[in-house]
Structure formats: structure tokens, C-alpha cells
Coordinates of N, CA and C in Angstrom, one line a residue:
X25 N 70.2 29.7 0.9 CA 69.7 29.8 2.2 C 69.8 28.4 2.9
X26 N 69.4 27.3 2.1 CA 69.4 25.6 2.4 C 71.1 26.2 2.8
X27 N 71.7 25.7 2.6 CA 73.5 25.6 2.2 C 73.5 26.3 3.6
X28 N 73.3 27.6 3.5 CA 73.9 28.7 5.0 C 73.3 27.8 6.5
X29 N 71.8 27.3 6.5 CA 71.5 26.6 7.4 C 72.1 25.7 8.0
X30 N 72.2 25.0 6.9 CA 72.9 23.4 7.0 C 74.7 24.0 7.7
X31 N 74.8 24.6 7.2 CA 76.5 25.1 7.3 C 75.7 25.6 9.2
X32 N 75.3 26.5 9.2 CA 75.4 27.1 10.6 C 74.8 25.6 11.9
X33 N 74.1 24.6 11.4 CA 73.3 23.9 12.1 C 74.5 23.5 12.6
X34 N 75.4 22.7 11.5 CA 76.4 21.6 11.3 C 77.6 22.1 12.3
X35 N 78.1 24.1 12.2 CA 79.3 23.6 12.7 C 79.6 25.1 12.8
X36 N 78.9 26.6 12.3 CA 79.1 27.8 12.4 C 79.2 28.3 13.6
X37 N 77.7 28.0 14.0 CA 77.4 28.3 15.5 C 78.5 28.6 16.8
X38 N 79.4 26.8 16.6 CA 80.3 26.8 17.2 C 81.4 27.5 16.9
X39 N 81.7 27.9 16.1 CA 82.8 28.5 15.8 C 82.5 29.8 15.3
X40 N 81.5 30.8 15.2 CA 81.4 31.8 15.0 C 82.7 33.0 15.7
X41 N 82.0 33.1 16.7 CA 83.0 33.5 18.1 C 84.4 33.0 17.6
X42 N 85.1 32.4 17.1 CA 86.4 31.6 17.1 C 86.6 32.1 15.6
X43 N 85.9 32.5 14.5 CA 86.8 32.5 13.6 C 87.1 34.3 13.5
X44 N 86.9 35.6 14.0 CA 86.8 36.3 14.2 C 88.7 36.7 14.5
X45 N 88.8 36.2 15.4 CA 90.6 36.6 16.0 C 91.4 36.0 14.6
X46 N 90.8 34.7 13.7 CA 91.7 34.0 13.2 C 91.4 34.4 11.7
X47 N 90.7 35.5 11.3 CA 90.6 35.9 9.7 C 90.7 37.5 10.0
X48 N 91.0 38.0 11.6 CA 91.3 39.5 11.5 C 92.8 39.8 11.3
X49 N 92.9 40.4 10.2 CA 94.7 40.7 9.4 C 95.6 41.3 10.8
X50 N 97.0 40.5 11.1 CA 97.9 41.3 12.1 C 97.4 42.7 11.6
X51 N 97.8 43.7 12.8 CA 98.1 45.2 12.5 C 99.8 45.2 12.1
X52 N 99.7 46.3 11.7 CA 101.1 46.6 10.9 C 102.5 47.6 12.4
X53 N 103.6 47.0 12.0 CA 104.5 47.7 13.2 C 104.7 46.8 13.9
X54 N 104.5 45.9 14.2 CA 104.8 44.9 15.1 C 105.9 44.5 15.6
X55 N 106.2 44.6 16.7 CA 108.1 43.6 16.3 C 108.3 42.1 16.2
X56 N 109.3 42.0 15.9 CA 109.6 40.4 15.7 C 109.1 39.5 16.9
X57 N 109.4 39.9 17.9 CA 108.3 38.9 19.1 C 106.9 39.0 19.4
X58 N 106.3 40.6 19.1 CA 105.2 40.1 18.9 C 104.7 39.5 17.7
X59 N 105.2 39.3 16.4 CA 104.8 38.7 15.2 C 104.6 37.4 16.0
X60 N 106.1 37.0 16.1 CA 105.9 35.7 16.3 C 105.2 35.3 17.4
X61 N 104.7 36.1 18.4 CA 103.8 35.2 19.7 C 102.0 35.4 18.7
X62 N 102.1 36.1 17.8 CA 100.6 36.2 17.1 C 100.7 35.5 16.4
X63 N 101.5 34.5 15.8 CA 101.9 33.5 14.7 C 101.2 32.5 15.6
X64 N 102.0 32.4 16.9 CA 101.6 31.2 17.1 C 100.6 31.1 18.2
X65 N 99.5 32.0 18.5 CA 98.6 32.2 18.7 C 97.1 31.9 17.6
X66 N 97.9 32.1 16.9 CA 96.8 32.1 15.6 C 97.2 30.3 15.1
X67 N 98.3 30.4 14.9 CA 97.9 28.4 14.7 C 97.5 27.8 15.7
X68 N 97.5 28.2 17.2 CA 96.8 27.2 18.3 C 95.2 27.5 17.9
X69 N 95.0 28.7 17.7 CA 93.4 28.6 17.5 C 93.2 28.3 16.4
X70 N 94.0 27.5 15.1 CA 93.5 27.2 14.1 C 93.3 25.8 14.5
X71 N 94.4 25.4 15.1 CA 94.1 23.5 15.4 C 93.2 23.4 16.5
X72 N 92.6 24.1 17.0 CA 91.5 24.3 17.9 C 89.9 24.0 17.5
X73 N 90.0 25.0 15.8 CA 88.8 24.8 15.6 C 89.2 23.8 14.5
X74 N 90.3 23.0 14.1 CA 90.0 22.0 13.2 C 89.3 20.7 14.5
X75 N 90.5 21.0 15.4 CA 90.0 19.9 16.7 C 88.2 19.9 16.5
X76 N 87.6 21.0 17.1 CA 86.1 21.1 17.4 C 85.7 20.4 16.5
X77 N 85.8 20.9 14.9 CA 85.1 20.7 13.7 C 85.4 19.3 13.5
X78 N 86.0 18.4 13.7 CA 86.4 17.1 13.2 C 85.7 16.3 14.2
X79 N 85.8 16.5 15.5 CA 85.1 16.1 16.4 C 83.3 16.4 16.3
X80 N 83.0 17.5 15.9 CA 81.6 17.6 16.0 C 81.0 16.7 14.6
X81 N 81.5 16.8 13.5 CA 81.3 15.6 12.8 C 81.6 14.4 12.9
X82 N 82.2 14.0 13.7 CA 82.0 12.3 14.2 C 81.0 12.5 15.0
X83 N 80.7 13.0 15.7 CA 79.2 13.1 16.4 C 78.3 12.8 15.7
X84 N 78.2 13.6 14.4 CA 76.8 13.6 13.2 C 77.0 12.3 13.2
X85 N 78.2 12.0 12.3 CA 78.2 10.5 11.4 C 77.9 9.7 13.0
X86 N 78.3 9.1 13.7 CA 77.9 8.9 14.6 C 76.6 8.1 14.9
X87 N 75.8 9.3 14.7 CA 74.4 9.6 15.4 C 73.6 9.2 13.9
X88 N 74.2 9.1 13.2 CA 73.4 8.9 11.8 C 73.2 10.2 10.8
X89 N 73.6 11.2 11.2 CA 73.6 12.1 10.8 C 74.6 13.3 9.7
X90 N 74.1 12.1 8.7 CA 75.5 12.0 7.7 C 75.7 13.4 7.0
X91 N 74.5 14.0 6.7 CA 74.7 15.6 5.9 C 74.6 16.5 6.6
X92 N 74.3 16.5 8.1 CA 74.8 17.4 9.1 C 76.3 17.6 9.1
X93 N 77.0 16.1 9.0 CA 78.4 15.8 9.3 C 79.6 16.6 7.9
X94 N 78.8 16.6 7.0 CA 79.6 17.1 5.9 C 80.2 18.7 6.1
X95 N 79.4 19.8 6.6 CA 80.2 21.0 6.6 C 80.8 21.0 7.9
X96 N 81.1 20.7 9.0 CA 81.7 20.5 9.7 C 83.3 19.7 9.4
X97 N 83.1 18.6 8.6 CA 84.1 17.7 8.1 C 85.0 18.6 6.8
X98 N 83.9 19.3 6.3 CA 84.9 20.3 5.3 C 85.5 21.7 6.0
X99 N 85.4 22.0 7.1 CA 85.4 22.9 7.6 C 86.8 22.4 8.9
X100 N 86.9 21.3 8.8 CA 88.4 20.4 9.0 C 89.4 20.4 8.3
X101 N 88.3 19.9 6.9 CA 89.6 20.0 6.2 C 90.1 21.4 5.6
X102 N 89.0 22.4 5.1 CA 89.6 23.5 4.8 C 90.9 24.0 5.8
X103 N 90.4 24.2 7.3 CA 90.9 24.8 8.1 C 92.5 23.8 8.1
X104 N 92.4 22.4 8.1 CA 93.5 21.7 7.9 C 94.8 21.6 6.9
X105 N 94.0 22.1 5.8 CA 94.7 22.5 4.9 C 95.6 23.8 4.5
X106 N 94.8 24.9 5.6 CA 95.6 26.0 5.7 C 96.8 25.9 6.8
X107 N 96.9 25.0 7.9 CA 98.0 24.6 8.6 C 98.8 23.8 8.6
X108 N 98.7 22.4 7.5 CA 99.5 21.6 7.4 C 99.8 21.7 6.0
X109 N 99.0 22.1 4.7 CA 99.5 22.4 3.4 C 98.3 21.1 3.0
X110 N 97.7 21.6 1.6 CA 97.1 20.7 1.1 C 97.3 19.3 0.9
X111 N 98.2 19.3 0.5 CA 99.2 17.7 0.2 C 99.5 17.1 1.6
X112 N 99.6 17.3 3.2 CA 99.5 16.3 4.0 C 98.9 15.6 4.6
X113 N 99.5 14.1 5.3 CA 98.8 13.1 5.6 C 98.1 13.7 7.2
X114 N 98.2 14.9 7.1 CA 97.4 15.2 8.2 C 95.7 15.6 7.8
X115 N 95.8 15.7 6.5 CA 94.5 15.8 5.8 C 93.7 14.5 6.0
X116 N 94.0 13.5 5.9 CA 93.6 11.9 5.3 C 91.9 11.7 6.5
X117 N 92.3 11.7 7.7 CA 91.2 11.8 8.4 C 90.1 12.6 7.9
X118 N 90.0 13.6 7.7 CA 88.6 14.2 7.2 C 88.5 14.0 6.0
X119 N 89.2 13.7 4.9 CA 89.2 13.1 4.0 C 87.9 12.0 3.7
X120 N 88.5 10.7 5.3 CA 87.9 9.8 5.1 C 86.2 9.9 6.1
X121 N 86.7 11.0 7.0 CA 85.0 11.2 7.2 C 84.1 12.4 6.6
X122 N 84.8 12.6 5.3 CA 84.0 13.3 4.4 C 83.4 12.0 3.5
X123 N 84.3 11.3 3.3 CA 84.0 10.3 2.3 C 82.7 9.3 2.9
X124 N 82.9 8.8 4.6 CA 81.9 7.9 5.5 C 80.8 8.9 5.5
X125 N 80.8 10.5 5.8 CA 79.5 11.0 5.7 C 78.3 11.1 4.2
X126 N 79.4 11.6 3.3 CA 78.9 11.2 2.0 C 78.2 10.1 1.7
X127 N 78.9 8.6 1.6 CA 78.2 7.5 1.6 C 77.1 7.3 2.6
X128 N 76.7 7.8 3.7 CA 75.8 7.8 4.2 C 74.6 8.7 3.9
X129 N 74.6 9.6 3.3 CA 74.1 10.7 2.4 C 73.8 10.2 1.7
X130 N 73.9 9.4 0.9 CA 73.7 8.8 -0.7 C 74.7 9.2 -1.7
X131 N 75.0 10.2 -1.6 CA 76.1 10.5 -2.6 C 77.8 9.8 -2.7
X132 N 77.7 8.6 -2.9 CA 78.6 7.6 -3.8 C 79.9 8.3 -4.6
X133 N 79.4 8.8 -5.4 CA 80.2 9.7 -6.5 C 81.1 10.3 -5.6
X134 N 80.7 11.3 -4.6 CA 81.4 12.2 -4.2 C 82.4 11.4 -2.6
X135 N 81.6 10.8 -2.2 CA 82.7 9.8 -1.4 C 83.9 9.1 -2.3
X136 N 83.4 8.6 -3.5 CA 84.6 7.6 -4.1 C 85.6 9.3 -4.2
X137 N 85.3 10.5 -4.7 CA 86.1 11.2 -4.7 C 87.2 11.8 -3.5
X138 N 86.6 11.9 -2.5 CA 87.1 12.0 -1.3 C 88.3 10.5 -0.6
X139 N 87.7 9.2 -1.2 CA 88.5 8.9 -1.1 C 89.8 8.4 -1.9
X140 N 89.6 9.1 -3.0 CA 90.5 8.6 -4.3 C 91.6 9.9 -3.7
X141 N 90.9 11.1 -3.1 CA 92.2 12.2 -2.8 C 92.7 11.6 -1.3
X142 N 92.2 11.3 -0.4 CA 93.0 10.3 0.7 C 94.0 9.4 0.3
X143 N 93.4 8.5 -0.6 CA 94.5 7.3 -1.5 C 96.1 7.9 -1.7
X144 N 95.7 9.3 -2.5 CA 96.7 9.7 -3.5 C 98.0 10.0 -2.4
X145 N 97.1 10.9 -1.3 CA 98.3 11.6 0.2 C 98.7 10.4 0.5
X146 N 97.9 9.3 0.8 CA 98.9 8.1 1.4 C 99.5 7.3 0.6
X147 N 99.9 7.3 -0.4 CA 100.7 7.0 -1.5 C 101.5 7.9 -1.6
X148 N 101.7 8.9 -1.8 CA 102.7 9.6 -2.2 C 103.1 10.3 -0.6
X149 N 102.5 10.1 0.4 CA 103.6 11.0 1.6 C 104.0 10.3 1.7
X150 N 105.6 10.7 2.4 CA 106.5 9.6 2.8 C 106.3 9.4 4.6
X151 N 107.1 8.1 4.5 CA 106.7 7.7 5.9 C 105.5 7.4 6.0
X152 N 104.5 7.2 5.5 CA 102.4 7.2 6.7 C 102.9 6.2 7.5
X153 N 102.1 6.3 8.1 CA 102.2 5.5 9.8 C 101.4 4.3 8.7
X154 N 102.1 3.2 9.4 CA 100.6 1.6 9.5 C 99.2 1.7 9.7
X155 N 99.0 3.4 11.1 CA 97.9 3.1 11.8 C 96.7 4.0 10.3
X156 N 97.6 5.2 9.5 CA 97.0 6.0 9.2 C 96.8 5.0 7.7
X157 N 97.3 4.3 7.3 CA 96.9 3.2 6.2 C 95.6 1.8 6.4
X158 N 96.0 1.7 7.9 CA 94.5 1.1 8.2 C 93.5 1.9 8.1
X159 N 93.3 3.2 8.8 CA 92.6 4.0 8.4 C 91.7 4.0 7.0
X160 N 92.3 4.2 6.2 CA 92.0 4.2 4.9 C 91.7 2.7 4.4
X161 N 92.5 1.7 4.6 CA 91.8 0.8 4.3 C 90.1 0.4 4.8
X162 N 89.9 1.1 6.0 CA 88.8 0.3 6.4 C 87.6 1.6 5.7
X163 N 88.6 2.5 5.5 CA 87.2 3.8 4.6 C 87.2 3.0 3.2
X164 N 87.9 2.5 2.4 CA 87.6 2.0 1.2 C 86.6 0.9 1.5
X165 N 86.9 -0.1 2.2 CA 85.9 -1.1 2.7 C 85.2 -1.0 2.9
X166 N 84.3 0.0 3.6 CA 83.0 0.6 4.1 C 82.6 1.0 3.1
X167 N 83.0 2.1 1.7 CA 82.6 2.4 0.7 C 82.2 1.2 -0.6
X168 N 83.2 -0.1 -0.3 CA 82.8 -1.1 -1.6 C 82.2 -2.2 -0.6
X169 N 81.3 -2.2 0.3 CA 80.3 -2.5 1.2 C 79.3 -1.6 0.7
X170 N 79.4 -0.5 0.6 CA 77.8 0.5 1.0 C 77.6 0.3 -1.1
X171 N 78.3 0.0 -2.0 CA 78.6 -0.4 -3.6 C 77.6 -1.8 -3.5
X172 N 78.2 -2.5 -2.3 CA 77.8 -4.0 -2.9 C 78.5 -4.7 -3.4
X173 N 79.9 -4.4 -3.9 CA 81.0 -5.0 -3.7 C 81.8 -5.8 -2.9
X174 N 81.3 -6.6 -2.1 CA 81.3 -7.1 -1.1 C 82.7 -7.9 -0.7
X175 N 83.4 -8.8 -1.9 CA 84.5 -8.9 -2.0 C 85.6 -8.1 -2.1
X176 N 86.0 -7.3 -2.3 CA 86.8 -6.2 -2.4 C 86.3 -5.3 -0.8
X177 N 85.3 -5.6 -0.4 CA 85.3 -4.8 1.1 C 86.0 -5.5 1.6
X178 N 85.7 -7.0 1.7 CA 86.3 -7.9 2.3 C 87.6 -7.8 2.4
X179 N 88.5 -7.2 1.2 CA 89.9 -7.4 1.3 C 90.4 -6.4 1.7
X180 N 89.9 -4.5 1.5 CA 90.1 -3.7 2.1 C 90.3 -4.4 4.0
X181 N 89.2 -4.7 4.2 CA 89.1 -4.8 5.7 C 90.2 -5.8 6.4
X182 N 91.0 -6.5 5.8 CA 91.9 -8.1 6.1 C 93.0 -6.8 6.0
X183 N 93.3 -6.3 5.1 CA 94.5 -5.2 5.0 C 94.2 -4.1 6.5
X184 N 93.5 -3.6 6.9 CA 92.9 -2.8 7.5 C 93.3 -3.8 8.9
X185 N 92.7 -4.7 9.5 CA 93.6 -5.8 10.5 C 94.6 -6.0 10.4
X186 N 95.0 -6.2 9.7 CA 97.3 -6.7 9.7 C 97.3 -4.9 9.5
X187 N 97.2 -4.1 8.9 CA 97.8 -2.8 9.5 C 97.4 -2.4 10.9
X188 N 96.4 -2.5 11.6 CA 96.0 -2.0 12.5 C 96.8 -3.1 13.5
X189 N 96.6 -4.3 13.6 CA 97.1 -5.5 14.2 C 99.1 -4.8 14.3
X190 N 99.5 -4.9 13.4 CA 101.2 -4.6 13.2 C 101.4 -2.9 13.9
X191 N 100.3 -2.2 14.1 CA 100.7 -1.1 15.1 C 100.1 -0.9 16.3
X192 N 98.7 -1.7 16.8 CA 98.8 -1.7 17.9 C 98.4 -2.9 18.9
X193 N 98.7 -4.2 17.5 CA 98.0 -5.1 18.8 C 97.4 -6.2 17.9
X194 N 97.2 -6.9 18.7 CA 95.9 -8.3 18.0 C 95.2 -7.7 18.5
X195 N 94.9 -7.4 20.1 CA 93.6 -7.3 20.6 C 93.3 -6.5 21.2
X196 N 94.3 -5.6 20.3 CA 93.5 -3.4 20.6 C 92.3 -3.6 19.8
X197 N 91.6 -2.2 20.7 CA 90.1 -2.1 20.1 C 90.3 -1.7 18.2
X198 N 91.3 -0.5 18.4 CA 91.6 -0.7 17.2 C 91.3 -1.7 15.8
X199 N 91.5 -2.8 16.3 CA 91.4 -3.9 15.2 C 90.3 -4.1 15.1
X200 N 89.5 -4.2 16.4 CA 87.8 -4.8 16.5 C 86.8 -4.4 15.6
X201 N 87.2 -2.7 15.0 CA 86.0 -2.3 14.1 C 86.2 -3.4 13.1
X202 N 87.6 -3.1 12.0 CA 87.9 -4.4 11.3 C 87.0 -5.2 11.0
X203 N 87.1 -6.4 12.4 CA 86.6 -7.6 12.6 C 84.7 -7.2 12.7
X204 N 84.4 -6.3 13.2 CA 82.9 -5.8 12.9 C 81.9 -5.7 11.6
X205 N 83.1 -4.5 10.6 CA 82.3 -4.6 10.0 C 82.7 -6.0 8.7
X206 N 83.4 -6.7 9.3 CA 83.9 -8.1 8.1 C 82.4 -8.8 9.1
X207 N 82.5 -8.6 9.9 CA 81.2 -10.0 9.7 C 79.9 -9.6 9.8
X208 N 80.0 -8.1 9.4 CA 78.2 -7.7 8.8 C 78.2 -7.9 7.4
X209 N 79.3 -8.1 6.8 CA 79.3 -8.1 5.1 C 79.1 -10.2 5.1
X210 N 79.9 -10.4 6.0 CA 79.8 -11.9 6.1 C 78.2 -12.4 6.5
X211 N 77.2 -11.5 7.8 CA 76.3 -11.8 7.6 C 75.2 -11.6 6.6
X212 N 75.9 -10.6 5.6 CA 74.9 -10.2 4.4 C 75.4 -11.1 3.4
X213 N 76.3 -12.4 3.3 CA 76.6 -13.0 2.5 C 75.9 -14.7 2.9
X214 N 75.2 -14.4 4.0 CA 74.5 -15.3 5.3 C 75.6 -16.7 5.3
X215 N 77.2 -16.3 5.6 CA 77.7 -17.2 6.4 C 78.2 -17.2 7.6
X216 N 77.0 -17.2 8.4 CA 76.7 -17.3 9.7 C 78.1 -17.9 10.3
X217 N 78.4 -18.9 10.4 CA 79.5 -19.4 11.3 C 80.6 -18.5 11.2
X218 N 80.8 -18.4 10.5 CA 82.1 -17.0 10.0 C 81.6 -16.1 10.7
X219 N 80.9 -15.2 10.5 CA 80.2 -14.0 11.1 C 79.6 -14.3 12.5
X220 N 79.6 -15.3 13.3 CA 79.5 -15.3 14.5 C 80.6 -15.5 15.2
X221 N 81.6 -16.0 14.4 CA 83.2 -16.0 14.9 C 83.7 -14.9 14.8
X222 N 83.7 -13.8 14.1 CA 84.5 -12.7 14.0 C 83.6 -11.6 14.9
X223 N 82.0 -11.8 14.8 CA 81.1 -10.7 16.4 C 81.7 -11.7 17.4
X224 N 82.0 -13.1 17.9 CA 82.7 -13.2 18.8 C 84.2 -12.7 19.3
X225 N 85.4 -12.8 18.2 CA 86.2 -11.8 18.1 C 86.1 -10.6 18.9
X226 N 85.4 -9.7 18.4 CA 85.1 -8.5 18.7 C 84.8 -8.5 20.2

């Protein structure tokens, strides 16, 4: 009953109404144009409710609201995984705010897992973009930060800048989280001069 709550609070609601057209089976007889205009009818409303669902959990995490953020973020990736195939780097994003909502939940264990299966897609797809490798670098960094690992966040997040920096910029916003969360780890290591140069940065 806890689980059905949490699930309808997080992300059902919204999408009740919406999953109805997208789990009712074609009817049989169809011809080849209508198959195919219901094919691709049914994938726009599937990237529709991954859109909503991905979006309504960055709201949670956001707002601080890390275990609200979780069935909405699985409800991304489920739905994302039935349109791009389990194995793509189109997965990596909810991946990594499965992983950010978790750590903010307390549950460590189950973020390092979320993002040990992000790691693996961006290692093994071919081609990832720079920007979708920053990505990930700055999710490991926020996870060996939220550890206490403080060095190893540190280096996550310098990789996380020259990736982000080499696709959109020195001084896209982009980079700025980066440089944010290096000098709250900097001010929890209290060297202040450093960490007032990189919040100036920003």
C-alpha cells in the first residue's frame, strides 16, 4: 500500500489517463498504413510520458525530494528502455537521476548501483557525446562527495569541466555546476581561497 502511494503521489496520477492508449493491444486486421500510423502514434506517446516522468523527477530532486523522485525516475527509465532498448545511452540520464535521488534518500548501495549501470552504457556505446560523459562524471562526483570521498569527487568533477568545457564552452552554464559543486567540497575541506574562487567562477 506504502509502494502504490508513493508510486501514485510521485508520478501515476499524471500519467494514468496516458498509459491506457499505450498498453491497449492494436486490434487485429489492420492494414499496413494503419499499423504503421498506430506504431508511430504509440512511440510519440511513449516519449511523451518518458518526457513528463523525467521531468517530474527533477522537480522532486530539485525540491529535495529525493524518494518522491524515485518512481517517477524508474518510470523513465522503464518506459525508456522499451523505446530505445535497454543497452542505450539514451538510458544514462535517469540512470543518473535514479542514482542523485537515491543518494539523497540515504540509500548509497543502490545509487552506487545505478551508477555502475550508467558507467557500463557509456563505456561500451559507441560514439557518447563529451556532453553525456560529463554527465556522468559529475553523477559519480556527487556520489564520492555524498561517501566522503572527497578526493576522487574532486577528480570526477575536473573531468566533468574539460568534458563539459570541450562541448559547450568555458563559460556555458553548463560548466558552472562543475565549478559549484568543487568548491562546496573545497569549502568542506575549509580552503576557503580556492572555494571562493571557483563560487566566484560560477
Amino acid at each position: 500500500a506504502d509502494h502504490q502511494k508513493a508510486d501514485w503521489v510521485s508520478i501515476h496520477q499524471q500519467i494514468c489517463q496516458l498509459l491506457v492508449p499505450v498498453r491497449t493491444p492494436l486490434p487485429c486486421g489492420l492494414s499496413e498504413q494503419e499499423r504503421k500510423h498506430n506504431t508511430e502514434q504509440l512511440l510519440k506517446r511513449q516519449k511523451h510520458i518518458i518526457d513528463l516522468a523525467y521531468g517530474t523527477a527533477q522537480r522532486f530532486v530539485r525540491d529535495g525530494k529525493h524518494k518522491e523522485a524515485i518512481p517517477a525516475a524508474l518510470c523513465a527509465l522503464r518506459f525508456g528502455a522499451e523505446v530505445y532498448g535497454s543497452d542505450s545511452a539514451q538510458l544514462v540520464p535517469a540512470y543518473l537521476l535514479l542514482a542523485e535521488a537515491s543518494t539523497g534518500a540515504g540509500n548509497l548501495p543502490q545509487a552506487a548501483r545505478y551508477l555502475s549501470r550508467a558507467q557500463w552504457i557509456v563505456l561500451t556505446a559507441p560514439n557518447c557525446s563529451a556532453a553525456l560523459q560529463a554527465e556522468l562524471h559529475r553523477g559519480l562526483g556527487l556520489f564520492c562527495a555524498a561517501e566522503g570521498n572527497l578526493e576522487q569527487a574532486l577528480y570526477h568533477l575536473a573531468n566533468d569541466i574539460y568534458l563539459a568545457s570541450s562541448s559547450f564552452g568555458l563559460q556555458s552554464l553548463e560548466v558552472s555546476g562543475a565549478y559549484f559543486h568543487m568548491a562546496n567540497i573545497f569549502l568542506r575541506q575549509n580552503k576557503m581561497d580556492i572555494a571562493n574562487s571557483l563560487y566566484a567562477e560560477v
